[in-house]
Coordinates of C-alpha atoms in Angstrom, one line a residue:
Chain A
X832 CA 63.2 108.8 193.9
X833 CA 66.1 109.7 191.4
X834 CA 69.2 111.1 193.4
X835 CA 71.4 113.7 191.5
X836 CA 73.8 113.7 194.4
X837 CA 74.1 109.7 194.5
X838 CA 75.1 109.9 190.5
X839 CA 77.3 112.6 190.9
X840 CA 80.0 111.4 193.0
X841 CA 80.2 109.1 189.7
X842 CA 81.2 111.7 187.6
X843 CA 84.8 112.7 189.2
X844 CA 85.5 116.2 187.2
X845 CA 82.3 117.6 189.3
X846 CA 84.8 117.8 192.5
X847 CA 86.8 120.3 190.8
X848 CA 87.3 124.1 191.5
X849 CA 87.2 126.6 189.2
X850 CA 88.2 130.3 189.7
X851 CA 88.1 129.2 194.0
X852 CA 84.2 128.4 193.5
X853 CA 82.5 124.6 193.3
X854 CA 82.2 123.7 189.4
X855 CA 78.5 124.3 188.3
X856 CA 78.8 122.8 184.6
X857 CA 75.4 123.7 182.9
X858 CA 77.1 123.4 179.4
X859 CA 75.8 120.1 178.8
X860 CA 74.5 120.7 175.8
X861 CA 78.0 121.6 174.0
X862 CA 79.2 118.1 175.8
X863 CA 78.7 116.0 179.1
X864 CA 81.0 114.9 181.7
X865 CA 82.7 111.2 181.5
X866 CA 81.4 109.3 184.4
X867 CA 83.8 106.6 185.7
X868 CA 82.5 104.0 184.2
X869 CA 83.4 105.1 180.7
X870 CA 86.7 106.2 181.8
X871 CA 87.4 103.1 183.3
X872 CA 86.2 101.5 180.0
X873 CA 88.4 103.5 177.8
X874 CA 91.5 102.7 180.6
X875 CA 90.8 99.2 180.4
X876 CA 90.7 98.7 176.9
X877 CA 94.1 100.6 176.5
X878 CA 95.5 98.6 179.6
X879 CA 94.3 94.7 178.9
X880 CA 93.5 94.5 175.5
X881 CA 94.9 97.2 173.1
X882 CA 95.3 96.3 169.5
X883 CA 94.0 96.5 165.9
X884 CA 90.4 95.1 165.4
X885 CA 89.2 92.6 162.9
X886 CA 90.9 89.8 161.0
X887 CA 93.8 90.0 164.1
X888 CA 94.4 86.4 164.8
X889 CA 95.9 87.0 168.2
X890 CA 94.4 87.3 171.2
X891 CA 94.2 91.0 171.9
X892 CA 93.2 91.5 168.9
X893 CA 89.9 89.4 169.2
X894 CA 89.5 90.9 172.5
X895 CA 90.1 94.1 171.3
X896 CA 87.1 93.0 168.1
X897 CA 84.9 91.5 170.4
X898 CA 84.8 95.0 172.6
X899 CA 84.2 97.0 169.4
X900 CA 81.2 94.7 168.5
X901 CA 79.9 94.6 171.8
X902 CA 79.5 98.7 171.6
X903 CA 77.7 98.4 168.0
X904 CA 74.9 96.0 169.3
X905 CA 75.0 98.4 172.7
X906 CA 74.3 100.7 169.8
X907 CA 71.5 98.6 168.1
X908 CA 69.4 98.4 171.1
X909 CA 70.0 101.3 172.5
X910 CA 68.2 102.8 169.2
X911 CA 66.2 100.1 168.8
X912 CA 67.7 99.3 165.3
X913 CA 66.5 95.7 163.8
X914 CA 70.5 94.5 162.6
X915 CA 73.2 95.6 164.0
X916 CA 74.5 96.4 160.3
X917 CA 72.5 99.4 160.4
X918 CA 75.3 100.7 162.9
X919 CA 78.0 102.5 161.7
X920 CA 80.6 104.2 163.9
X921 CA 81.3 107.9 162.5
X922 CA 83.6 110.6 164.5
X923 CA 80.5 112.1 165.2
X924 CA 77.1 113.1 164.3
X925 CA 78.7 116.2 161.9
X926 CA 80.9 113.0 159.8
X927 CA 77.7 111.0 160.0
X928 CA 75.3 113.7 158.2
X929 CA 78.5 114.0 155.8
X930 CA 78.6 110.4 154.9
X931 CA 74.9 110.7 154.0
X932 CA 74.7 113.4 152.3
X933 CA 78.3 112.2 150.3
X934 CA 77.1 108.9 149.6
X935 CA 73.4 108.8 149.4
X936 CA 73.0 112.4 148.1
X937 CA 75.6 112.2 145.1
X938 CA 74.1 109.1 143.8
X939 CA 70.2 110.0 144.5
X940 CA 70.4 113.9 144.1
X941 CA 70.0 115.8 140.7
X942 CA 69.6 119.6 139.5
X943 CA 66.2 120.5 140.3
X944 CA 65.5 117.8 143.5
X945 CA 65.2 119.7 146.7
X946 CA 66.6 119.2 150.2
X947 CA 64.4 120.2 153.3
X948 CA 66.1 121.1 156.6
X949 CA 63.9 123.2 159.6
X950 CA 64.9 127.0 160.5
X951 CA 66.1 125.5 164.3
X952 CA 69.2 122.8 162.5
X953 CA 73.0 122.9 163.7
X954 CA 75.2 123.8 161.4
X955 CA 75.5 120.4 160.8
X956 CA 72.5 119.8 159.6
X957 CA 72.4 122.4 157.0
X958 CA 76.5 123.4 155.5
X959 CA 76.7 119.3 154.0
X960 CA 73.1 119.7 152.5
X961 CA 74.7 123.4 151.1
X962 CA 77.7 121.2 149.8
X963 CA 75.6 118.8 147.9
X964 CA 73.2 121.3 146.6
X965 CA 76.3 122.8 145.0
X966 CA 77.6 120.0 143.6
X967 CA 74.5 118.6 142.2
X968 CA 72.2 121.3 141.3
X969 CA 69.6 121.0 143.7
X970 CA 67.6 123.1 146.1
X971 CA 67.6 123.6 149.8
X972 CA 64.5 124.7 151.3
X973 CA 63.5 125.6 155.0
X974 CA 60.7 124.6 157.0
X975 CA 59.5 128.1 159.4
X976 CA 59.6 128.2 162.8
X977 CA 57.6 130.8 165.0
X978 CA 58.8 133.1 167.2
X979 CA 58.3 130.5 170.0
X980 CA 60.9 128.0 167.8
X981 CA 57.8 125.9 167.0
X982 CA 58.2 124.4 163.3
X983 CA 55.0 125.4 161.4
X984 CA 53.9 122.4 160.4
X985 CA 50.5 123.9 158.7
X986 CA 53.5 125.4 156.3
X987 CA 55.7 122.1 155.8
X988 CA 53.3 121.6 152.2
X989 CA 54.5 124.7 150.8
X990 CA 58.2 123.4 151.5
X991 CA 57.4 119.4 151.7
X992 CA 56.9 118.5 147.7
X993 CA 57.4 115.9 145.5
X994 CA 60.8 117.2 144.1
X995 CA 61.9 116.9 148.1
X996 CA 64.7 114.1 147.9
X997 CA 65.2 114.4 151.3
X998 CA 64.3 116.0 154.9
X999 CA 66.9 116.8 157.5
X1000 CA 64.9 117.8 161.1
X1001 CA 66.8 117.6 164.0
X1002 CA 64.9 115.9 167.4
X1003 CA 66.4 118.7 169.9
X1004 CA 66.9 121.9 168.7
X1005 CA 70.1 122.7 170.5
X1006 CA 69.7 126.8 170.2
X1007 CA 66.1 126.8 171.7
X1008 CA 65.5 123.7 173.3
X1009 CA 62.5 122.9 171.2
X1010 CA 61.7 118.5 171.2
X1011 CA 60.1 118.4 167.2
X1012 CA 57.2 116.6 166.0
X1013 CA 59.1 114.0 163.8
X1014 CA 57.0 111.1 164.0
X1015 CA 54.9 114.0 162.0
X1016 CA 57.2 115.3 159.5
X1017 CA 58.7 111.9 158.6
X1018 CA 55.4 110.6 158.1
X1019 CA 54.3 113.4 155.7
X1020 CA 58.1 113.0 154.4
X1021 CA 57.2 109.4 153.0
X1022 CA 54.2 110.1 151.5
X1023 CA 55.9 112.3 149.1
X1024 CA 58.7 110.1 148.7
X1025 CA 61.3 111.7 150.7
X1026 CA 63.7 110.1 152.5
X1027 CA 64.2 111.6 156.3
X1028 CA 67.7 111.9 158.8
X1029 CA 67.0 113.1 162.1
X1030 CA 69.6 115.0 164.2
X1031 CA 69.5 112.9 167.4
X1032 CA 72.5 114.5 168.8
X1033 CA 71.1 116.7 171.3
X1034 CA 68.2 114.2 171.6
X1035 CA 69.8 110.8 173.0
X1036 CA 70.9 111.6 176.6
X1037 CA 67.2 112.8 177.1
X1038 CA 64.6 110.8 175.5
X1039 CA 64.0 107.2 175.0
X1040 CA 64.5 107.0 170.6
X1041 CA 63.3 104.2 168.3
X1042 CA 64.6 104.1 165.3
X1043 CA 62.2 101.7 164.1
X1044 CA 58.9 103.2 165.5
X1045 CA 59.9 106.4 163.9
X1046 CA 60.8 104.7 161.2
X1047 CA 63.3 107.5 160.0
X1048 CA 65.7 106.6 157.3
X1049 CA 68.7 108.0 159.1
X1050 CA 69.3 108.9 162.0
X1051 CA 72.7 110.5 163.8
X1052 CA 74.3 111.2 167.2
X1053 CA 77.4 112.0 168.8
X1054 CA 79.1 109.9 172.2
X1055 CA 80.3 113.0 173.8
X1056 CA 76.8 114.4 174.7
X1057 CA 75.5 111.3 175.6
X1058 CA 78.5 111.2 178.8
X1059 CA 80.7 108.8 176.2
X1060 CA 84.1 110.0 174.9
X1061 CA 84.6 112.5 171.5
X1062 CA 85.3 111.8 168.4
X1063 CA 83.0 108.6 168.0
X1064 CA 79.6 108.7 167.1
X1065 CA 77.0 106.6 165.2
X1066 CA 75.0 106.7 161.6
X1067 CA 71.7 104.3 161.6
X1068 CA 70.4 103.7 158.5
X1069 CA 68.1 101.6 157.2
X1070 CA 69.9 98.5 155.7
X1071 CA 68.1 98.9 152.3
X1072 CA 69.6 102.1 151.7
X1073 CA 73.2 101.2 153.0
X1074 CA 73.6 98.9 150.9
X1075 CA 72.6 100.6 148.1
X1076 CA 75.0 103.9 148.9
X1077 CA 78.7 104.2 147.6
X1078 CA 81.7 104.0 150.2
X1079 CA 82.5 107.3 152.3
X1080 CA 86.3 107.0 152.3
X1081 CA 88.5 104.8 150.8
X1082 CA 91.0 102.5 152.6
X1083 CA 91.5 99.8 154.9
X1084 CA 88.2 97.4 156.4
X1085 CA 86.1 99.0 154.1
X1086 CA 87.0 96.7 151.2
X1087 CA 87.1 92.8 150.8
X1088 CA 89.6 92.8 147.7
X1089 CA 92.2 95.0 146.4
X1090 CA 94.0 94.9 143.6
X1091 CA 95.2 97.7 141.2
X1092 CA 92.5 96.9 138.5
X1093 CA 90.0 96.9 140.8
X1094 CA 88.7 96.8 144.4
X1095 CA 85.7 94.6 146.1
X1096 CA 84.1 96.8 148.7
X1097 CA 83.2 95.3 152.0
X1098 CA 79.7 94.2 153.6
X1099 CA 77.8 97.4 155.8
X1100 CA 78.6 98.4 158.0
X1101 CA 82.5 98.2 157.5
X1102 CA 81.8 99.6 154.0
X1103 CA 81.5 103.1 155.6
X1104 CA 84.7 102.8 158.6
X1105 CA 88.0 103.1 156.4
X1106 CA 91.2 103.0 158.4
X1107 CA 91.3 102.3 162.1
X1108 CA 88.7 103.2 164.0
X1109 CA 88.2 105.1 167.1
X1110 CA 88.1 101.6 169.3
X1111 CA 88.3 103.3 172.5
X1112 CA 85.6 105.5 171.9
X1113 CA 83.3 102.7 170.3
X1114 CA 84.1 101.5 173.8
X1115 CA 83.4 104.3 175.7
X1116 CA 80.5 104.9 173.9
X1117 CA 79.2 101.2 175.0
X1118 CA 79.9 102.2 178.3
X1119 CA 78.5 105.0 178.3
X1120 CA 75.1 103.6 177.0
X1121 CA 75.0 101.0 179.7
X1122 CA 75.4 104.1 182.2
X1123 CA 72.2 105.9 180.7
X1124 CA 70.2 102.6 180.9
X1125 CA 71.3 102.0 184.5
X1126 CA 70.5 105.4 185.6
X1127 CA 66.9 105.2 183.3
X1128 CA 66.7 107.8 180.7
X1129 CA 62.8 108.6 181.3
X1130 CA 63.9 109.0 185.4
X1131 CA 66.4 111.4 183.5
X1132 CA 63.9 112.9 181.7
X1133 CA 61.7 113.5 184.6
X1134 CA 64.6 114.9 186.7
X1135 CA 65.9 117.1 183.6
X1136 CA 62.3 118.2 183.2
X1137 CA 61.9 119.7 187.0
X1138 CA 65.6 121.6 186.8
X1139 CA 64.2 122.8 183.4
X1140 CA 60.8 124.3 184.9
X1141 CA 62.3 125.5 187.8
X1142 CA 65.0 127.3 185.8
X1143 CA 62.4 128.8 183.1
X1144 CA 60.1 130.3 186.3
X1145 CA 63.4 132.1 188.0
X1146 CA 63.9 133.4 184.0
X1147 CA 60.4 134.5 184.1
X1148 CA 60.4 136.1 186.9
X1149 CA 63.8 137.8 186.8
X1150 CA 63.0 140.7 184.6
X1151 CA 64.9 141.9 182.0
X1152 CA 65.6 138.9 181.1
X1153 CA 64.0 137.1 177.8
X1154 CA 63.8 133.5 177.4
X1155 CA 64.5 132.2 173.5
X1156 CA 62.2 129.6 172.7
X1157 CA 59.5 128.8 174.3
X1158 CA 58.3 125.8 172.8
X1159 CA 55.2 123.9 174.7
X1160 CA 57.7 120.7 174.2
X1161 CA 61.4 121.3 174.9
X1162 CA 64.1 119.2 176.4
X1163 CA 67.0 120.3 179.1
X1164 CA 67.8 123.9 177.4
X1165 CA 67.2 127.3 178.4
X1166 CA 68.5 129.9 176.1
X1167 CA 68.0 133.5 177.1
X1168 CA 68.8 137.1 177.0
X1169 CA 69.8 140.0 179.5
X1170 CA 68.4 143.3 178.7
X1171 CA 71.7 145.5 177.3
X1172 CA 74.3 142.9 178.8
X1173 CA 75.7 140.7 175.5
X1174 CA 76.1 137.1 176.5
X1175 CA 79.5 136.9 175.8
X1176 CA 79.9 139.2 179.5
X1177 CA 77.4 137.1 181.1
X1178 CA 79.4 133.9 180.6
X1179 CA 82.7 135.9 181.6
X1180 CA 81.4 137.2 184.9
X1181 CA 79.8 133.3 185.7
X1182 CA 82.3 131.6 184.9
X1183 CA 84.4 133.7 187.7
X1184 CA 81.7 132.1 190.2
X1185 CA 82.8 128.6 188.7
X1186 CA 79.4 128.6 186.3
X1187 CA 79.9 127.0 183.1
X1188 CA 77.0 128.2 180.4
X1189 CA 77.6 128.7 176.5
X1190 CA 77.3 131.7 175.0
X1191 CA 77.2 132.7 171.4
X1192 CA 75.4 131.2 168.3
X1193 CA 75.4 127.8 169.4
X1194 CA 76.4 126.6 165.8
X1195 CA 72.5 127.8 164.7
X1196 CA 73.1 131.5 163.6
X1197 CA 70.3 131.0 161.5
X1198 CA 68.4 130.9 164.4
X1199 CA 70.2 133.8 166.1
X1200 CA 69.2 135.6 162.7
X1201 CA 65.5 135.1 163.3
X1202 CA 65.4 136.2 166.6
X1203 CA 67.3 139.4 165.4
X1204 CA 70.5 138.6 167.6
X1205 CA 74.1 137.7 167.6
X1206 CA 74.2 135.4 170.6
X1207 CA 72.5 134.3 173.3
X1208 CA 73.3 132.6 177.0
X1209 CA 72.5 129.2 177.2
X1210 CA 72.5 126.7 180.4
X1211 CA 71.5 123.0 179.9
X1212 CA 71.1 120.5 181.8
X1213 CA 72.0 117.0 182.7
X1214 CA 71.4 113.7 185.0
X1215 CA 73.8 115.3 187.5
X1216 CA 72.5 118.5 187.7
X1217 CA 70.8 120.2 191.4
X1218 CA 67.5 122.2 192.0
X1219 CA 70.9 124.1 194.2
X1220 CA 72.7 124.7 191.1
X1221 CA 69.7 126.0 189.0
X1222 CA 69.6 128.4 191.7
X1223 CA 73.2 129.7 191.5
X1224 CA 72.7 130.3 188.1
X1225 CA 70.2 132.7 189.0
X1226 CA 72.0 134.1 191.9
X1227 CA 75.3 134.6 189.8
X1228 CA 73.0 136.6 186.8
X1229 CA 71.7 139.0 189.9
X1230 CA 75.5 139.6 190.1
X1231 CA 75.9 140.1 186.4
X1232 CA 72.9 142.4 186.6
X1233 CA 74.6 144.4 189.7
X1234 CA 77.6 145.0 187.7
X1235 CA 76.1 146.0 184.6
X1236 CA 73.5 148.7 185.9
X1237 CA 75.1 149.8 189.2
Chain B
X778 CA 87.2 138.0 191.5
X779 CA 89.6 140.9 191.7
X780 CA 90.5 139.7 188.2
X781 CA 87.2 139.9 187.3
X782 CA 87.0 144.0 188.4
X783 CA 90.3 144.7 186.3
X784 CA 88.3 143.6 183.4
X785 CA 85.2 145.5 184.1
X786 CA 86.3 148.8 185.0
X787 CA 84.5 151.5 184.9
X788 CA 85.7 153.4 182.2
X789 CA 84.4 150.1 180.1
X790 CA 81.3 150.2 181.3
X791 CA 81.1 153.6 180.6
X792 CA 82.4 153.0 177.2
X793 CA 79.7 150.3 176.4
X794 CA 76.5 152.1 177.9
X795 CA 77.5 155.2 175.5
X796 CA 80.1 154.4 172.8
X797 CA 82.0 157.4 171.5
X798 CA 81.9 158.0 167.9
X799 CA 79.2 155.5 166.6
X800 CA 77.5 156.2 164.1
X801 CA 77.0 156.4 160.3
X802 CA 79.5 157.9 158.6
X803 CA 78.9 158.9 155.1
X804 CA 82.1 160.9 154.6
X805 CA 84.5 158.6 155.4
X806 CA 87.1 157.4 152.3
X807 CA 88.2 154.0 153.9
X808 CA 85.9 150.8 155.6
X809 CA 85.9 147.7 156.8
X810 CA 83.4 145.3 158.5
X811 CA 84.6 143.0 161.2
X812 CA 83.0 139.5 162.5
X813 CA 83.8 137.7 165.6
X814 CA 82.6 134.2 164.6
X815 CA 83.4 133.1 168.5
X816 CA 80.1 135.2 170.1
X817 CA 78.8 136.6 166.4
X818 CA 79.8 140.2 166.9
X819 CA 79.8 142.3 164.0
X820 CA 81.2 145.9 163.8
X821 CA 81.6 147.8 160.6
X822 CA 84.3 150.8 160.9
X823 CA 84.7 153.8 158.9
X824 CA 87.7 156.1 158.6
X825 CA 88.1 159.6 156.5
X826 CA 92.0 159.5 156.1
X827 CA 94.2 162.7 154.3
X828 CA 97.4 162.5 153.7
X829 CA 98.5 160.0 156.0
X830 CA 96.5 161.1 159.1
X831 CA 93.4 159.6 160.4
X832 CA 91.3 162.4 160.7
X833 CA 87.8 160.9 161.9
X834 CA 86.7 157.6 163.1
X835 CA 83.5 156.2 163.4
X836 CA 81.6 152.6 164.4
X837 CA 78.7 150.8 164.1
X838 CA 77.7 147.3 165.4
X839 CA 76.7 144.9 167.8
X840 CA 78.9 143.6 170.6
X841 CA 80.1 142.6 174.3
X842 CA 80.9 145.1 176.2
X843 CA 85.0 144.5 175.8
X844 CA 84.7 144.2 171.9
X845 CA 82.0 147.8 172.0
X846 CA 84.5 149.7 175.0
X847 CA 87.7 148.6 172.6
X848 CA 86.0 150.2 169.6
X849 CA 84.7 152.8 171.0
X850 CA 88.4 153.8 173.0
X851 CA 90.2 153.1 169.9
X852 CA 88.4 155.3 167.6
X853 CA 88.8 158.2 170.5
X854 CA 92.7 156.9 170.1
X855 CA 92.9 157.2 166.2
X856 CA 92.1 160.5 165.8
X857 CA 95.0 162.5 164.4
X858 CA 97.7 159.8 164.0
X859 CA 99.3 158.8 161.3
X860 CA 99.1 155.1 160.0
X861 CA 102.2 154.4 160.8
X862 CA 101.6 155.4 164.7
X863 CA 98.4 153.1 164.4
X864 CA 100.3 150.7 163.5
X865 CA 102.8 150.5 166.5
X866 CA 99.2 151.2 168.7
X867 CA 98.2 148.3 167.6
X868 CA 101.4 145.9 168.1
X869 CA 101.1 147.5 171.8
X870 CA 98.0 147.1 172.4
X871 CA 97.8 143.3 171.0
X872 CA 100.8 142.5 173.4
X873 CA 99.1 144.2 176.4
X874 CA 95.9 142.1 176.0
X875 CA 97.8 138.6 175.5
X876 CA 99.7 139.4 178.8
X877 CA 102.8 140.2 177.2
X878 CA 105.1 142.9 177.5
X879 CA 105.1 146.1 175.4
X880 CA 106.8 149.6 175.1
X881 CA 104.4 152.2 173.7
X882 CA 102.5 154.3 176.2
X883 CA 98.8 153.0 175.7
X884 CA 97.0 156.0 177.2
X885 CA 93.2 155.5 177.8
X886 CA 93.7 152.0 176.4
X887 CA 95.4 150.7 178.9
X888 CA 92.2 150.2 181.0
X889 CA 91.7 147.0 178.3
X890 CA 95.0 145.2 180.1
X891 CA 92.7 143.2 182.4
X892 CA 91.9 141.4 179.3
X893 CA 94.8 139.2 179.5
X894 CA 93.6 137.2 182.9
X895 CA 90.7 135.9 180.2
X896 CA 92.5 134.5 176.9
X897 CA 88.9 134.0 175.5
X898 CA 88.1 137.4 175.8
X899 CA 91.6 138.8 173.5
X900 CA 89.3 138.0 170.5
X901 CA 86.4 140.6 171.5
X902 CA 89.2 143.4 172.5
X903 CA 91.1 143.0 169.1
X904 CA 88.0 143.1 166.8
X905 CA 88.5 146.5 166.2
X906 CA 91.5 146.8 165.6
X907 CA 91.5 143.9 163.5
X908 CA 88.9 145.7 161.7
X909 CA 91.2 149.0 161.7
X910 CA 93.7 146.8 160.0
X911 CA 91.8 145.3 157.0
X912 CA 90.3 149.3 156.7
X913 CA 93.8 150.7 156.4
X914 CA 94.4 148.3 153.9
X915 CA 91.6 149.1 152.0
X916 CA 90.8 144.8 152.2
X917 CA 87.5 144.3 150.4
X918 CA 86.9 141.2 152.2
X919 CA 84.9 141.2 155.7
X920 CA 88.0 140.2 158.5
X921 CA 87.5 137.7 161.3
X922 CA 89.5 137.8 164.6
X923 CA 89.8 133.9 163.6

């Protein structure tokens, strides 16, 4: 039987107050807590064996490169990934669509191809796609959602054609909660000769993910909301295409030789980390995966899934209140309205019981568009949340509800 | 949680169940639309100015309660001054809301002071007057409390 309470006292920020009241952090899907582990990871690493990776010839230094490699096959397997060149540490999943879409996309995109991204994608997922259309010419294009934040599918031919270069579909939708179909749309992707990147970043801490069976091109996630550290995260991509893109940025360990007339770019995945990388958060980010895998990410699943359904029944039996998306299939999120209270107050008067939820436009306001609103409140869940803590959210938004109507 | 009542008061409440002066406004001579990107609030204000003196002002928009109670207590405030009295409403108001200390005497507004116990909250309370600003200066472009 998984134990919330037992994983928990792993994770020390959850002993802290806030406002006098017991933290209740159900903004998991912005970013998780660190649990010791990781901490410890990152400590160590600056404590034992701090140095400069790669061609170092001392012995920090190989310890220090021997950690960093460690994380990328962590990486490998964790995705499932056949070579660990297919790993390339990015500052997050945001850099990681970026390189994509500034490598791949400037050498295989022209005026006239077309990009295809869903109606439910971060920001991310749809401002680097904007950059290259401007650049090159080309076309982005949206796959529909209905008003449940279910992609239409039965639409994707009149979007999916054979001047689509590439689709970007994120896993999670982190606005609605939705889990996509994208064994689906990547198939359907191929056989017009797309390529596909998923968004995994608010997919990885609660889903098993093979890269391999899903046979994506790309695919991209960020450490922080998988309980590692910020400012590392990680581009797969399939080796083929790698080695067939240009460099992101130029600089150091991305090249082999330099001289003024020319320069010898380096083997993937170094090709793609100029300058110094994060190391600590490559470590982290190892540690942090060995923490999921300990824990069981389908026993995480399972528990997410129960804190999920509870929370959804309190919503729909609150009144006055209006879940946003309602997929059949959605991971860890609930997003939802108050009748005449804007979210922004909601979050205020919670966070004064020591509730931590977003609020706002969760980086999708073309999602808030479609549902005809500025913002909504969102609480999301992770490993160490409580059926008790699901339940002084909705406690806390009887409060909100006193305030607002008398 | 007694911080927590300063900021909702009453009179904001009040304020954001019926907002004074909102409304189209086809007469006015000078506009502006605000955005606050941190919660997506938009509010679009319009002003009919002569000679100097703000004679009407009206809102329209979407908002938090702080961000709808500040619009709709400033455009009860406008009426009748001069821009240059804005103005020095403004500087007093923005140094009430940040927790710092001001001269002016604020009037109604002051029930906004309880603002300055939540820093993220300074954002909704100055949209307005942001907006008020870029109006006055007859800005084309849409400002952001950013």
């Amino acid at each position: 039987m998984f134990d919330p309470q037992h994983w928990r006292s792993q994770f020390p920020i959850l002993n802290r107050k806030v406002r006098g009241n017991a933290l209740v952090y159900l903004d998991n899907a912005a970013t998780t807590q660190k649990p010791l582990t990781v901490l410890n990871a990152e400590r160590h690493y600056y404590e034992h064996c701090n140095a400069n990776i790669h061609r170092g010839v001392h012995a920090l230094s190989q310890e220090a490169s021997e950690a960093f490699e460690a994380s990328r096959e962590k990486v490998r397997v964790f995705l499932g990934a056949q070579a660990v060149e297919e790993i390339v540490f990015t500052r997050g999943a945001t850099e990681a669509i970026n390189l994509v879409a500034q490598t791949w996309g400037r050498v295989n995109i022209r005026a006239g191809d077309e990009i295809l991204v869903s109606a439910m994608e971060h920001h991310a997922n749809i401002v680097p796609w904007q950059m290259l259309c401007e650049i090159t010419g080309a076309r982005l294009r949206v796959i529909p959602m209905d008003d449940r934040g279910v992609l239409q599918l039965d639409q994707l031919d009149r979007v999916l054609t054979e001047r689509t270069r590439l689709v970007g579909v994120t896993l999670v939708s982190n606005a609605l909660g939705t889990v996509n179909p994208i064994s689906e749309i990547i198939s359907r992707a191929h056989a017009v000769g797309a390529k596909v990147l998923v968004d995994g970043a608010q997919a990885v801490a609660h889903m098993s993910v093979n890269v391999c069976q899903l046979n994506c091109d790309f695919f991209v996630f960020s450490g922080h909301k998988l309980y590692g550290p910020t400012g590392i995260g990680v581009l797969y991509g399939k080796q083929e295409w790698l080695k067939s893109m240009p460099p992101y940025q130029g600089g150091g360990d991305m090249i082999l030789q330099v001289s003024f007339e020319k320069t010898v770019y380096n083997q993937i995945p170094y090709k793609f980390e100029a300058g110094t990388p994060h190391i600590s958060g490559a470590i982290g980010l190892g540690a942090a995966i060995d923490f999921v895998s300990t824990v069981g990410l389908d026993d995480i699943a399972e528990h997410e899934d129960g804190l999920l359904k509870e929370a959804t029944a309190l919503a729909e039996s609150f009144g006055n209140l209006r879940i946003i998306g309602t997929a059949p299939g959605k991971a860890s999120i609930l997003s939802f309205v108050m009748e005449g209270i804007h979210p922004h107050d909601i979050g205020t008067i919670l966070d004064s019981r020591g509730i931590a939820i977003r609020t706002g436009h969760h980086c999708a306001m073309p999602v808030m568009d479609y549902f005809c609103l500025p913002a909504t409140a969102r609480a999301s869940f992770a490993l160490y949340n409580t059926r008790d803590e699901v339940k002084a959210l909705f406690l806390a938004l009887r409060y909100v509800e006193k305030m607002f109507r008398g | 949680m007694s911080e927590l009542r300063d900021l909702y008061q009453e009179v904001i409440f009040d304020h954001n169940r019926h907002p004074r002066n909102f409304g189209p406004f086809p007469e006015a001579n000078r506009h502006a639309d605000g955005f606050n990107a941190l919660c997506g609030d938009k509010l679009s204000l319009n002003l009919l100015v002569k000679d100097g003196v703000i004679q009407e002002a009206r809102f329209e928009g979407s908002g938090c309660a702080i961000s709808t109670a500040s619009a709709s207590l400033m455009t009860e405030a406008l009426k009748g001054r001069t821009e240059g009295e804005v103005t020095s409403l403004f500087e007093g108001f923005y140094h009430m809301v940040k927790g710092e200390p001001y001269e002016i005497e604020l009037g109604k507004l002051a029930v906004l002071a309880g603002v300055s116990e939540f820093p993220a909250r300074v954002k909704c309370a100055t949209l307005a007057w942001h907006t008020l600003n870029a109006a006055l200066q007859q800005t084309d472009q849409p400002v952001s409390t950013e």
